[in-house]
Structure formats: C-alpha cells, structure tokens
Coordinates of C-alpha atoms in Angstrom, one line a residue:
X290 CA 0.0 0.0 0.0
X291 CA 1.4 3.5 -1.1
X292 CA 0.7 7.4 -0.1
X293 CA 0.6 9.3 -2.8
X294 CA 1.6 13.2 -2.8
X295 CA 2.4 15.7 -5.3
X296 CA 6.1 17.5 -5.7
X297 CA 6.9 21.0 -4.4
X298 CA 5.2 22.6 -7.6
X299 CA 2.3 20.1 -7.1
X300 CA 2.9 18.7 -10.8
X301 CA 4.1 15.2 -12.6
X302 CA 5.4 14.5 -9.4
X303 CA 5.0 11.9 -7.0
X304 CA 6.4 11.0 -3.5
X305 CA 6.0 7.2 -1.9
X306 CA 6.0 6.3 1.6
X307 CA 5.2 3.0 2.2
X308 CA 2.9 1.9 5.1
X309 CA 3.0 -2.4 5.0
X310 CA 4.0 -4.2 7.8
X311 CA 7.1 -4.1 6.0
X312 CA 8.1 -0.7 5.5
X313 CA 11.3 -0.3 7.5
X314 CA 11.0 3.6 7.2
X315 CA 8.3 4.2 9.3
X316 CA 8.1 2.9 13.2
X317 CA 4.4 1.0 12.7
X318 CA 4.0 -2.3 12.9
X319 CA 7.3 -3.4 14.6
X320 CA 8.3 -5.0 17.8
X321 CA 9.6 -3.0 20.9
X322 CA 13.4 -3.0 21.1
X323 CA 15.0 -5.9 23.5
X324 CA 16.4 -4.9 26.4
X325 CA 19.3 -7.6 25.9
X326 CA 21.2 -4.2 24.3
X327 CA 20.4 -1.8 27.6
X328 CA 21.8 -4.4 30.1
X329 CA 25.0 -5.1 28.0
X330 CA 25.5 -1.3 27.9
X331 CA 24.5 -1.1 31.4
X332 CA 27.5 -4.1 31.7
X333 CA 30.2 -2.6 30.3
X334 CA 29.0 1.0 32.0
X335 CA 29.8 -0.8 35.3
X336 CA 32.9 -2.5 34.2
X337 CA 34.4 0.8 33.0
X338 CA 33.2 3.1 36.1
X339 CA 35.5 0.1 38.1
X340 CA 37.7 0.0 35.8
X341 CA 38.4 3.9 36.5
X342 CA 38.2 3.6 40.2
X343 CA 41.1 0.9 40.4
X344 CA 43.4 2.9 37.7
X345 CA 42.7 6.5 40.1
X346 CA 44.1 4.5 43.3
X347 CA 46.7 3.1 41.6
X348 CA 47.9 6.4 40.1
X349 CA 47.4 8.3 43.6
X350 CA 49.5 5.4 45.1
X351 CA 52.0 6.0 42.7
X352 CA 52.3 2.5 41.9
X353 CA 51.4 2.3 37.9
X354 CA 53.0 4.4 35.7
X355 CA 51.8 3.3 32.3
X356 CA 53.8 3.6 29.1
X357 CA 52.1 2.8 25.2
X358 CA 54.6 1.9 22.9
X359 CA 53.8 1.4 19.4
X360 CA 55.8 -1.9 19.4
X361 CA 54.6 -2.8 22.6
X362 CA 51.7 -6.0 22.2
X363 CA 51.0 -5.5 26.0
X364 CA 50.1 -1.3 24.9
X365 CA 48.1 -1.5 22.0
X366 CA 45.7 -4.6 24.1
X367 CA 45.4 -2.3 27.0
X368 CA 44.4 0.3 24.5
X369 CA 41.7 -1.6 22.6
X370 CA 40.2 -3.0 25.8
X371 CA 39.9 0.7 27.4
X372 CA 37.8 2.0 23.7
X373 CA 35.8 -1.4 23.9
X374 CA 33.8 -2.6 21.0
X375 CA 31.4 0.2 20.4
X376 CA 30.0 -1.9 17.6
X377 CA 30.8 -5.1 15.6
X378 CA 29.9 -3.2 12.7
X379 CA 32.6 -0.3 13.1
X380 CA 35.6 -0.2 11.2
X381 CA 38.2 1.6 11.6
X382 CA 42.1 1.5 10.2
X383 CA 44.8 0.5 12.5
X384 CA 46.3 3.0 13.8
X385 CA 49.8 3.2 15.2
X386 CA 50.5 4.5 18.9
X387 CA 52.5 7.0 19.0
X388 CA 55.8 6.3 21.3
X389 CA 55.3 8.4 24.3
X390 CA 52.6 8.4 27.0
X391 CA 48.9 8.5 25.7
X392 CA 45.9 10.0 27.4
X393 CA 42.9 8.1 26.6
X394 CA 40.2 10.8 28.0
X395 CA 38.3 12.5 25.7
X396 CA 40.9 10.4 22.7
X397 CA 39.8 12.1 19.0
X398 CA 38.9 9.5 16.2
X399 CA 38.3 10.4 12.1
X400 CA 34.6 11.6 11.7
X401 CA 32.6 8.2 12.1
X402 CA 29.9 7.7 9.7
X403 CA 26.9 5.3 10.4
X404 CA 25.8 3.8 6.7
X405 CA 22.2 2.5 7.0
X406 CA 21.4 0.0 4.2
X407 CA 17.6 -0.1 4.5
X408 CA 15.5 -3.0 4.7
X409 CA 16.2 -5.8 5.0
X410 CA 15.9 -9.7 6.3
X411 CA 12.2 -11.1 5.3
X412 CA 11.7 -7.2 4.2
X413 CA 13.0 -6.9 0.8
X414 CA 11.8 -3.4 0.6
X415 CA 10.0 -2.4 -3.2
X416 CA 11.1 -5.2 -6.0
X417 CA 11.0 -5.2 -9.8
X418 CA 11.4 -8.7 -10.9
X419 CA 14.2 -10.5 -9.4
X420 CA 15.8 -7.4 -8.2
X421 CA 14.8 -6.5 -4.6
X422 CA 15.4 -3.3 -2.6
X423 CA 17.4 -4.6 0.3
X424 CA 20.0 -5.9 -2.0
X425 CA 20.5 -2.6 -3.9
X426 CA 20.6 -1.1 -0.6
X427 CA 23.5 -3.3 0.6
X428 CA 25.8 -3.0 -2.1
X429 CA 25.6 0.7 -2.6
X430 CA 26.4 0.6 1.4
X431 CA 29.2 -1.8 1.0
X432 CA 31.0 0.3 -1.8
X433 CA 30.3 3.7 0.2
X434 CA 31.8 2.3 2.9
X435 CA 35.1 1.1 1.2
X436 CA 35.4 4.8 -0.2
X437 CA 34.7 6.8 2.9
X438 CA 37.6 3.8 4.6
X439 CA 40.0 5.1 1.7
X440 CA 39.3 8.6 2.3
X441 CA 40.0 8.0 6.0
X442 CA 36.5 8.2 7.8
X443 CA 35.2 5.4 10.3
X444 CA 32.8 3.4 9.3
X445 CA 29.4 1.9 11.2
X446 CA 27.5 -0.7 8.6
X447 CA 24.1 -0.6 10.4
X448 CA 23.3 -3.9 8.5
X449 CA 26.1 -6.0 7.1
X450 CA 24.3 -8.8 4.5
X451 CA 20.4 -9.5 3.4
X452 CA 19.4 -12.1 5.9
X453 CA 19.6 -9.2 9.0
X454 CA 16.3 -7.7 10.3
X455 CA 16.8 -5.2 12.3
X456 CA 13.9 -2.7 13.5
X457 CA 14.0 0.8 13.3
X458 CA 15.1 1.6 17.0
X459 CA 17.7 -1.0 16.9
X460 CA 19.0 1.0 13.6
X461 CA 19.3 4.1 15.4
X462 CA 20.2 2.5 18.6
X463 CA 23.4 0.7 17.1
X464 CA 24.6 4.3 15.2
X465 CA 24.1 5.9 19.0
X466 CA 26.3 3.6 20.5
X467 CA 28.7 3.6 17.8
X468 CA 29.0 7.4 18.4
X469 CA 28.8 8.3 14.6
X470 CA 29.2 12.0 13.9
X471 CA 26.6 11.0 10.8
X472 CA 23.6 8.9 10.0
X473 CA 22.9 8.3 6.3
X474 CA 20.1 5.9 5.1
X475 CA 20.1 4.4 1.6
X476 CA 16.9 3.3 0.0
X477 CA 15.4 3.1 -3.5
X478 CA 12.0 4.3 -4.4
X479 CA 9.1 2.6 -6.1
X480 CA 6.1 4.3 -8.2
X481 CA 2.7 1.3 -8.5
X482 CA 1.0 4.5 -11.0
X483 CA 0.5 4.3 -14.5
X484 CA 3.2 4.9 -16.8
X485 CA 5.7 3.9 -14.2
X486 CA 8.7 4.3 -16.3
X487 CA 7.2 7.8 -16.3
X488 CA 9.2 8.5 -13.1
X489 CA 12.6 8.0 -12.0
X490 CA 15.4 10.1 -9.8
X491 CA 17.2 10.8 -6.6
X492 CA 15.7 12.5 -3.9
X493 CA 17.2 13.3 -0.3
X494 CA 15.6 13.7 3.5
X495 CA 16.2 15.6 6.1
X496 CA 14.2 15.7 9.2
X497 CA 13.4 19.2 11.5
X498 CA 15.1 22.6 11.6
X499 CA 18.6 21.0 11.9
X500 CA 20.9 22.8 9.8
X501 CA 23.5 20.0 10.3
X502 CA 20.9 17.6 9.4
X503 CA 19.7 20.1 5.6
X504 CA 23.4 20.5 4.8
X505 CA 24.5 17.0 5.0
X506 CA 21.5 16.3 2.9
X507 CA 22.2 18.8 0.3
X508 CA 26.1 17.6 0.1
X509 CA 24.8 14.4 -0.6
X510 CA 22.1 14.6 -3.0
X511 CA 24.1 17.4 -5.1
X512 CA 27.1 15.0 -5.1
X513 CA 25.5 12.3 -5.9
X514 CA 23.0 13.7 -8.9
X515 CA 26.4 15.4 -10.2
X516 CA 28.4 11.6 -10.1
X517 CA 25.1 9.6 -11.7
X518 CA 23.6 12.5 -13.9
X519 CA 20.1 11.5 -13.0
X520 CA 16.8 13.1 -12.3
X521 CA 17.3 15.7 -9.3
X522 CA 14.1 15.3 -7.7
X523 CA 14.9 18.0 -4.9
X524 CA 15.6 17.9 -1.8
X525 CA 12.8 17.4 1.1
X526 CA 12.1 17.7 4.4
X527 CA 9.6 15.5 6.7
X528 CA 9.4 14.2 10.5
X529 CA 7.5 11.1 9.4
X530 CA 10.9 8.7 8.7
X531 CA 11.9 7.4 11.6
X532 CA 15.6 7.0 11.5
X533 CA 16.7 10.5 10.5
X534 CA 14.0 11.7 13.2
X535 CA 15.2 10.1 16.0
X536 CA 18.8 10.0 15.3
X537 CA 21.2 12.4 17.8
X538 CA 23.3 13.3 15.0
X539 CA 23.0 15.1 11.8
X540 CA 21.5 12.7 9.2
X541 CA 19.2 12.2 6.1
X542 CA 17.4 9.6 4.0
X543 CA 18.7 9.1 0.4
X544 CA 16.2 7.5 -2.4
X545 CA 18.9 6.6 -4.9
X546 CA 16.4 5.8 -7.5
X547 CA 13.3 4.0 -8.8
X548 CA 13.2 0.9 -9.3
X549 CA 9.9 1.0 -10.9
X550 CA 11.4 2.5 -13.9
X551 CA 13.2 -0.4 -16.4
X552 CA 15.6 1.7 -17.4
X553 CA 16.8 3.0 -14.0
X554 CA 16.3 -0.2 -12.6
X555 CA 18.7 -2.1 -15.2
X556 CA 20.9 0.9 -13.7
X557 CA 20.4 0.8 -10.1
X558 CA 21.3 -3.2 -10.8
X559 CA 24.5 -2.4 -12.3
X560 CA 28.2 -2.4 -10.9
X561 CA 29.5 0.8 -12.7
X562 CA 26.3 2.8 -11.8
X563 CA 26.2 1.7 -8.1
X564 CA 29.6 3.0 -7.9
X565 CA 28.9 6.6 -8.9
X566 CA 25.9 6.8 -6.6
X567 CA 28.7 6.0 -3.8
X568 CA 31.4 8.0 -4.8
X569 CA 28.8 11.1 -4.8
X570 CA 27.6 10.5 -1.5
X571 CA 30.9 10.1 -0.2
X572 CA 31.7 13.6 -2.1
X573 CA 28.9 14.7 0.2
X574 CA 30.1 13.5 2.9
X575 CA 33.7 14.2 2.4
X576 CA 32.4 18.1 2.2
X577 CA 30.5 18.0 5.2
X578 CA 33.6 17.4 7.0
X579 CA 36.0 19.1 4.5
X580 CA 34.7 22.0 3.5
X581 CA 35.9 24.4 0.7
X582 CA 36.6 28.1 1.9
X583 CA 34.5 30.7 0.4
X584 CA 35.3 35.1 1.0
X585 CA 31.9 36.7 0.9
X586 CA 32.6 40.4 0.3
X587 CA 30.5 43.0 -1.2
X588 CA 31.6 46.5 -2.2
X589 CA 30.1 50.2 -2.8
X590 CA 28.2 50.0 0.3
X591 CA 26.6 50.5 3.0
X592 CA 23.0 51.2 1.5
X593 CA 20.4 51.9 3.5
X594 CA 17.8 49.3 2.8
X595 CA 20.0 46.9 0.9
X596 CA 22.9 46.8 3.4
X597 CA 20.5 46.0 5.7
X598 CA 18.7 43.2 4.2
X599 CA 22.2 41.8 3.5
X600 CA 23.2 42.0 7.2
X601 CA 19.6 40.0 8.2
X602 CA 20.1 37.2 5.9
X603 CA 24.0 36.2 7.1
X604 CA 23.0 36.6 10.9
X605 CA 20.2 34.7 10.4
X606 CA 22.6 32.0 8.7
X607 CA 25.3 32.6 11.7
X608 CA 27.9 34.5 8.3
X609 CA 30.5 36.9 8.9
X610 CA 31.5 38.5 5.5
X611 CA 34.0 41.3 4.0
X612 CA 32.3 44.4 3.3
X613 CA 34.4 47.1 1.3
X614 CA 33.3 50.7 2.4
X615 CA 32.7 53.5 0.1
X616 CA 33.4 56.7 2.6
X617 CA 30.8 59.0 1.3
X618 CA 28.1 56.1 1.7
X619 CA 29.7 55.8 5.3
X620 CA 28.5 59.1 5.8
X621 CA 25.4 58.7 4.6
X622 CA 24.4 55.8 6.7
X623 CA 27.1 55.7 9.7
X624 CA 24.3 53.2 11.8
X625 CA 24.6 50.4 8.8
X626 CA 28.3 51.0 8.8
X627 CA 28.5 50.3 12.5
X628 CA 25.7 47.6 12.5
X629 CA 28.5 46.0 9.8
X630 CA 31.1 46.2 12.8
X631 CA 29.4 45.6 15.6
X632 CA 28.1 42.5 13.9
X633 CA 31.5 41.1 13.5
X634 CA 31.9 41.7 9.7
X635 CA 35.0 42.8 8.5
X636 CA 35.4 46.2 6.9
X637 CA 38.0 46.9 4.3
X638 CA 38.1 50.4 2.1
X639 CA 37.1 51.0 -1.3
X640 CA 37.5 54.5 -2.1
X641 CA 35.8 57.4 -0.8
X642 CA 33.9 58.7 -4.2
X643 CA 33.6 55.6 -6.8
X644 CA 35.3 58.2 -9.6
X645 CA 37.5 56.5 -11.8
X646 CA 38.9 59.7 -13.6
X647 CA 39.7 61.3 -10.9
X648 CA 40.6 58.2 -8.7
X649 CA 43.2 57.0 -10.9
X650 CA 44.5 60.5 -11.8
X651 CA 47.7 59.9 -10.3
X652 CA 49.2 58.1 -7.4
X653 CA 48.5 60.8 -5.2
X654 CA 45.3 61.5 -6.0
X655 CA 44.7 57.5 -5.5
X656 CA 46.1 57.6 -1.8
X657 CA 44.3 61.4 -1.1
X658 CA 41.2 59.6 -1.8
X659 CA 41.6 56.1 -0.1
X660 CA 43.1 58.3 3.4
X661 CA 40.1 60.5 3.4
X662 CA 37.5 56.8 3.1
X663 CA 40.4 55.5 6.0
X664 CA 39.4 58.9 8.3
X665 CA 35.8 58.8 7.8
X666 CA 35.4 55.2 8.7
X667 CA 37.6 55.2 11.7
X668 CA 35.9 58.1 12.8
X669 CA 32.7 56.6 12.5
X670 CA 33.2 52.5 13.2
X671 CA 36.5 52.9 15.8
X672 CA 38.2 49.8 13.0
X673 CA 41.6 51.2 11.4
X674 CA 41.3 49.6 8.3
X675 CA 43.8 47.6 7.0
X676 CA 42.2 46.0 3.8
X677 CA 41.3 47.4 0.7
X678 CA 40.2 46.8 -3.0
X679 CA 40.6 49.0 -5.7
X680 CA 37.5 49.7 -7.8
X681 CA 37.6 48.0 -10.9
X682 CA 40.0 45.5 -9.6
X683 CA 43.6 46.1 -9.4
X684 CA 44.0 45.8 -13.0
X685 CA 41.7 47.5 -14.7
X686 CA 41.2 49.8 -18.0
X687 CA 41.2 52.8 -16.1
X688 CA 44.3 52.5 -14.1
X689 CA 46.7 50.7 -16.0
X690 CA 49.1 53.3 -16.5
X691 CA 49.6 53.6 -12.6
X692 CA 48.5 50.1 -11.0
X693 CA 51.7 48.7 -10.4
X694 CA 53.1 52.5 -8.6
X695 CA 49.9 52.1 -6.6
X696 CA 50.3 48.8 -5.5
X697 CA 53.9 50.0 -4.1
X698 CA 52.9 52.9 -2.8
X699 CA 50.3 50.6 -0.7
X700 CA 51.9 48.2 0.4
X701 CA 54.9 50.1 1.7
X702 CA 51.8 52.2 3.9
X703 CA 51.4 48.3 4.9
X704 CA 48.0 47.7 3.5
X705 CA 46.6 44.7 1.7
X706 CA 44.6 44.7 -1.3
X707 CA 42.2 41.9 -2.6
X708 CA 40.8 41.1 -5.7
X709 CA 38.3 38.0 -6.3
X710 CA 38.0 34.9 -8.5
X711 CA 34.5 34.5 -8.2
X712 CA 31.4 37.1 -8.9
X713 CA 27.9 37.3 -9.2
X714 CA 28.1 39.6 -11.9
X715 CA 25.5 41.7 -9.7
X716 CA 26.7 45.0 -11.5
X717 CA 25.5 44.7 -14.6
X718 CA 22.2 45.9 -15.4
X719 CA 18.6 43.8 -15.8
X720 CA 20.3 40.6 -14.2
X721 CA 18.1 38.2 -12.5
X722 CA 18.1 36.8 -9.0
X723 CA 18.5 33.4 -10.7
X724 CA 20.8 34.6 -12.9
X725 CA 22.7 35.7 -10.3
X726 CA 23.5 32.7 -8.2
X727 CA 24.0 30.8 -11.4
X728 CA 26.9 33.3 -12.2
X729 CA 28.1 32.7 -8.7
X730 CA 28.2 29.4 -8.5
X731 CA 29.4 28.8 -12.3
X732 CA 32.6 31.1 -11.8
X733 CA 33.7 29.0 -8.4
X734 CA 35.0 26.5 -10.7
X735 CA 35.4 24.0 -8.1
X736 CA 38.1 26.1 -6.7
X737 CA 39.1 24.9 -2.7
X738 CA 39.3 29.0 -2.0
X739 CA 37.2 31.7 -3.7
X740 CA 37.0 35.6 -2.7
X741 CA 33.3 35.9 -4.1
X742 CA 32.6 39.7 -5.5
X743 CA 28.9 40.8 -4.8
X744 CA 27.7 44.6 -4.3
X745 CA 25.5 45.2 -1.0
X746 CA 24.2 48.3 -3.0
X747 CA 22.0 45.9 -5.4
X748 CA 18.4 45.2 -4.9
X749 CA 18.8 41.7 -6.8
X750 CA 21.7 40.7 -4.7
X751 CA 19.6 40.5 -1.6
X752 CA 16.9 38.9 -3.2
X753 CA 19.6 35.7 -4.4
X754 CA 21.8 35.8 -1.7
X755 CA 19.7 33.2 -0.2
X756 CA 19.7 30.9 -3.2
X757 CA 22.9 30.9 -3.3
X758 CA 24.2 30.3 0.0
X759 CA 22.1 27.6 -0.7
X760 CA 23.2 26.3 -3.5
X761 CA 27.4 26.5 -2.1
X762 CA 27.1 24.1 1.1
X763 CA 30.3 22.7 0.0
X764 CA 32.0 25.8 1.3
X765 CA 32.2 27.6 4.6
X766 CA 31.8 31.1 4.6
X767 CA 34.6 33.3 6.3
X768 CA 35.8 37.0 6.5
X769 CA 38.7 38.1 5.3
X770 CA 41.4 39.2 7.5
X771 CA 45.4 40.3 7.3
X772 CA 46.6 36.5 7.6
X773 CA 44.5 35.3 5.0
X774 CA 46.6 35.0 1.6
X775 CA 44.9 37.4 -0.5
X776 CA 43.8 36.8 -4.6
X777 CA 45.2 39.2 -6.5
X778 CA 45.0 39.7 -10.4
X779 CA 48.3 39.2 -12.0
X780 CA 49.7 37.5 -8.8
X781 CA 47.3 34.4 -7.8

C-alpha cells in the first residue's frame, strides 16, 4: 500500500511512503526493542566506572606508571580494551600509537559515519522482478563504505548482509552507541501508478530545523546527482521517517532511484552505476567534514535598505562577510556602517567617491582619496582599516598606467589589497536573481578558496543571496582578514 503526494510545484510529481508491515522507514508495525542491548551497555558501564576507580588508586599510590609503545603487544591490548567494542559493525584503520605516553580521555577519532542500508531480512523493501530493494541497498552501502575507509572516515554498517532484520530503533540504537558523527540511510523508491517508467530520480531527506541535518542532505544529493547525472528530484524535508527523526546526529534519508522505472532499474542493478551513486555520497560527505573556503565580500556600500537586508540574511545564517566601504556612503548611513562592525563583519576600504577619472589620476590622488574613506570610517566604526580593493579591480582599463606604482605605494603604507575569482556579476544591469547565483556558482569553478565579489548596494543581490548560499554548502563562509593570503590579479 502507497501514499501518494504531489512534488513541491504540485505537478508530474510523486512521492512514496510506504505503510506495509514491512516498511522499514516508518516505526508502525514493529516489535519493541529488546532490552538484551540496555543491560550489555548497562555491563560494560559498570565495568568501566570500576575500571576507573582501580586505575585512580593506583595512580594516587604512585604504583602504575603506564607507558604505550607502538611496538609494545602489551600497549596496543590495554588500548583496545579501554575503547571497547562500540560496535561489531565499526571499522576503523589500524592506527599506530604514537611512542610516548597516551591519554585516553576524551581520545579524538576520524569523523565516524553510520551507513544505513535499509530494509532488510524477510523485508525486501520495493522489488522489480528479481531485483529486490534490500539488496541494492547493501551493495551501494558496502561500496560507500570502502570509499569513505579510503578517504579516512570510520565506518558503522548498520546492516552487514540480506538475511539481518533489524527494527527501526535497533537502527538508530546501534549508530548511537557507535558514536557516529553522521547517520545516512540508503533506500530506493518505487512508483505502482501508470506509466511507471514515467518517473525515475534521486531525492534526499532531512528531518526538522537541523541545519547540520539540511546541509549533509544537500552535500549528498548534489554529489550524488552530479556523479550519476540522473533526475534531481529535490531535496525534502519531513518528520514522518523514523531514523533521521530520531537520530542524535545530523542525518538524512537518500532515495537513490526508482526501481519502478526499467531503465533506472537495469541501472540501479548495475556495478558501474552503483559505484557513482557511492562516490557522490561520499563527495557529500567528504564536504560535510571538508569544506571548501568561500570570501563573501561585497563592495560600494553601506545602503540603506539593501545593506540591511544583507546584514539580516547572514546573521540569520550565523555569516561573517567582508564588506568594502565607500566613505561618502559611510557618511550617509554611519548606523549600517556600525551595525557591519558591531556585527562582526570585516570592513575593508574601497574609495571614498567611486570616480575612476579622478581616482586614478595619479598616485596621489589615488592615496588622497583612499586616506580620506580611512578617516571617515575610523571616525565613524572605531576599525583602522587595513584592507582594501581597488574599484575595478587592481588591474583595470582605467588604471593601468599607474597600478603597479599604486600597488607599491600601498603596500609600503602596509596595506593589503584583494581582488576576487568569483562574482555574481550583480553590476551589470537587468540581471536576474536566478541569474545571479548561477553566475556565482558557475565562476567557483570547483576552486578549494574563492573571494566571491557581490555589491550590498544591489536590490537583486539581496533577493539571491539566499539561493545561493544555498546552492554553495560545499563551502564555509569566512571573512577576510590580514593573515588570509589574499587573490590578487596578475599575482594568484
């Protein structure tokens, strides 16, 4: 039996959610978890309490003086019996001790990811022909987990072959106990309508308001529609699938395809396309705990109204940006130029009248101009600027003559200018919000660093500045400041 809903828009769009005894996403239907798992855990929590008892008297005593060494048999046992087995189903790679004393308290390990193959057992999950769910499921999981080993995560396998059933609590139980950083849930979906070849694609779950839980789901469904090429079918949110409700850490629910459709199916089924599905989810994954480094900065501000709506959407997202300060704007709004501060932003110079004629007149009339923007917004904000960027860039049509004796005279004041290799373009006239982000996004490149140029003086800039943080959760968002190395045309 299936629930059938529309899509986002509410058209050609379905969404399944099985309710049979079977369906191993929901919590209906299934037997309370055993209490065997509570008293081993309550087990080993006595053993280890003792355990830290006898080693505190010993230590007071001054009797034990313990030393790990990486060649010692007698260190590494004492080690692996302290950690315990959190789970049969984690793997990890060996490790060696180093040879000195180690402190086991509060010991760091690689970010450990729980990989849920769903269904499972007598609960094949949604079949076509000979080719069930639960065994689609697995095989993605196994190859996921060999990647994310490779690229030197920990691993928890929630369910390790076909002939496990496991219930929904247990699921979630075993990744708690594990301590995963991450919970992520394979399935494959299933469309009983007419015309089922009619529908076919990824789509990717996230339960609540977490933003840990919506940006590990947007890593993995964009890296995984970008490995397979197949039909984005969004990303969603719900509280009705148990698992990434109930898990303590950040997790989502990926529908890797249809298997409803013949041609997706004969794909889902195959080696070569099973592997791209887990090298994009590992991607994902890999970005959640490796992120890129994006530069937000804008320039020509502050505005009064557009400023502002700038400064709302990044507090609201917890983003500290760059904002380069034209000093005649600062003294027409001197409260947006302090909210900028007093926000944590940092502030860098632009000029103090955006006049290219008479800006890049000379050198001297360059550094008149950028002291008299330095004055005005110390006198307002209390910062003594250190950053700047030249408008037009630091190589530009109107300065070209003189760039290089500006630079020099600059730098010998001691201040640091940046340029950008990314841009939303947001300058030029009749762009569209969508537009927009796809200009930002497009000119990242895939670049690991990118100082992204946007103007806080642009009504469309506000109105896609959400889009497009959320279309960039590969990268965290940082200011600028003196230590970071800066992009400069001609010279990065």
């Amino acid at each position: 039996m299936y629930r059938q809903n529309g899509t986002k828009n509410g058209t050609n769009g379905v969404r399944l959610v099985r309710v049979s005894p079977y369906d191993r996403r929901t919590i209906h239907g299934f037997e309370k978890k055993n209490d065997s798992r509570n008293n081993k855990k309550r087990r080993k929590t006595i053993f280890f309490a003792a355990a830290a008892v006898m080693c505190l008297v010993f230590a007071c005593l001054g009797a034990v003086h313990i030393v790990f060494n990486a060649d010692s048999n007698t260190g590494t046992d004492h080690v692996d019996a302290v950690r315990g087995k959190l789970s049969q189903r984690v793997n990890t790679k060996p490790v060696e001790m180093p040879k000195e004393d180690v402190v086991l308290a509060g010991e760091q390990h690689p970010p450990r990811v729980a990989i849920d193959p769903g269904h499972g057992g007598e609960d094949g999950g949604c079949s076509n022909g000979d080719i069930l769910e639960k065994n689609l499921n697995l095989e993605i999981a196994l190859l996921l987990e060999k990647k994310l080993q490779a690229m030197g995560f920990e691993t928890v396998l929630i369910r390790e072959d076909s002939d496990t059933h496991m219930s929904l609590e247990e699921r979630v139980q075993c990744a708690q106990e594990a301590k995963a950083d991450i919970y992520v849930s394979i399935h494959q979906n299933s469309y009983d309508g007419k015309n089922p070849d009619s529908v076919s694609g990824i789509e990717t779950w996230y339960c609540g308001s977490s933003q840990g839980s919506r940006r590990l789901a947007q890593l993995v469904h964009k890296g995984t529609v970008e490995k397979t090429g197949a039909r984005d079918r969004e990303l969603r949110q719900t509280d009705e699938l148990y698992v990434i409700r109930e898990a303590s850490m950040p997790s989502c629910l990926i529908e890797t395809g249809f298997v409803s459709n013949t041609e997706e199916c004969g794909a889902l089924a195959s080696a070569e396309y099973q592997e791209e599905i887990a090298a994009g989810i590992a991607q994902g994954i890999d970005y959640y705990f490796n992120p890129k480094t994006m530069y937000l900065t804008f320039d020509d501000g502050p505005s009064e109204e557009n400023t502002a709506a700038v400064l709302d959407i990044l507090k609201a997202h917890d983003i500290k940006a760059t904002f380069f300060l034209v000093g005649e704007n600062v003294e027409r709004h001197p409260e947006i130029a302090r909210r900028i501060v007093e926000e944590g932003h940092t502030v860098g110079i632009h000029c103090y009248r955006h006049d290219y004629k008479a800006l890049y007149a000379s050198v001297d009339a360059y550094v008149e101009d950028f002291q008299k923007a330095y004055d005005v917004i110390l006198e307002t904000t209390g910062v003594e600027v250190q950053l700047f960027r030249f408008p037009g860039g630091s190589v530009n049509n109107h300065n070209k003559e003189i760039y290089k004796d500006i630079i020099a005279a600059m730098t010998e004041k001691g201040y640091i200018y940046y340029d950008w290799n990314g841009s939303l373009e947001d300058a030029v006239k009749q762009s569209t919000p969508a537009q927009l982000v796809e200009n930002g996004v497009n000119s990242t490149r895939g670049r690991k660093k990118v100082v992204m140029l946007c103007h806080d003086i642009i009504y469309n800039t506000t109105q896609c500045l959400e889009d497009l943080l959320d279309s960039l959760p590969e990268y965290k968002m940082e200011p600028l400041t003196p230590e970071v190395k800066p992009i400069q045309f001609g010279v990065s």
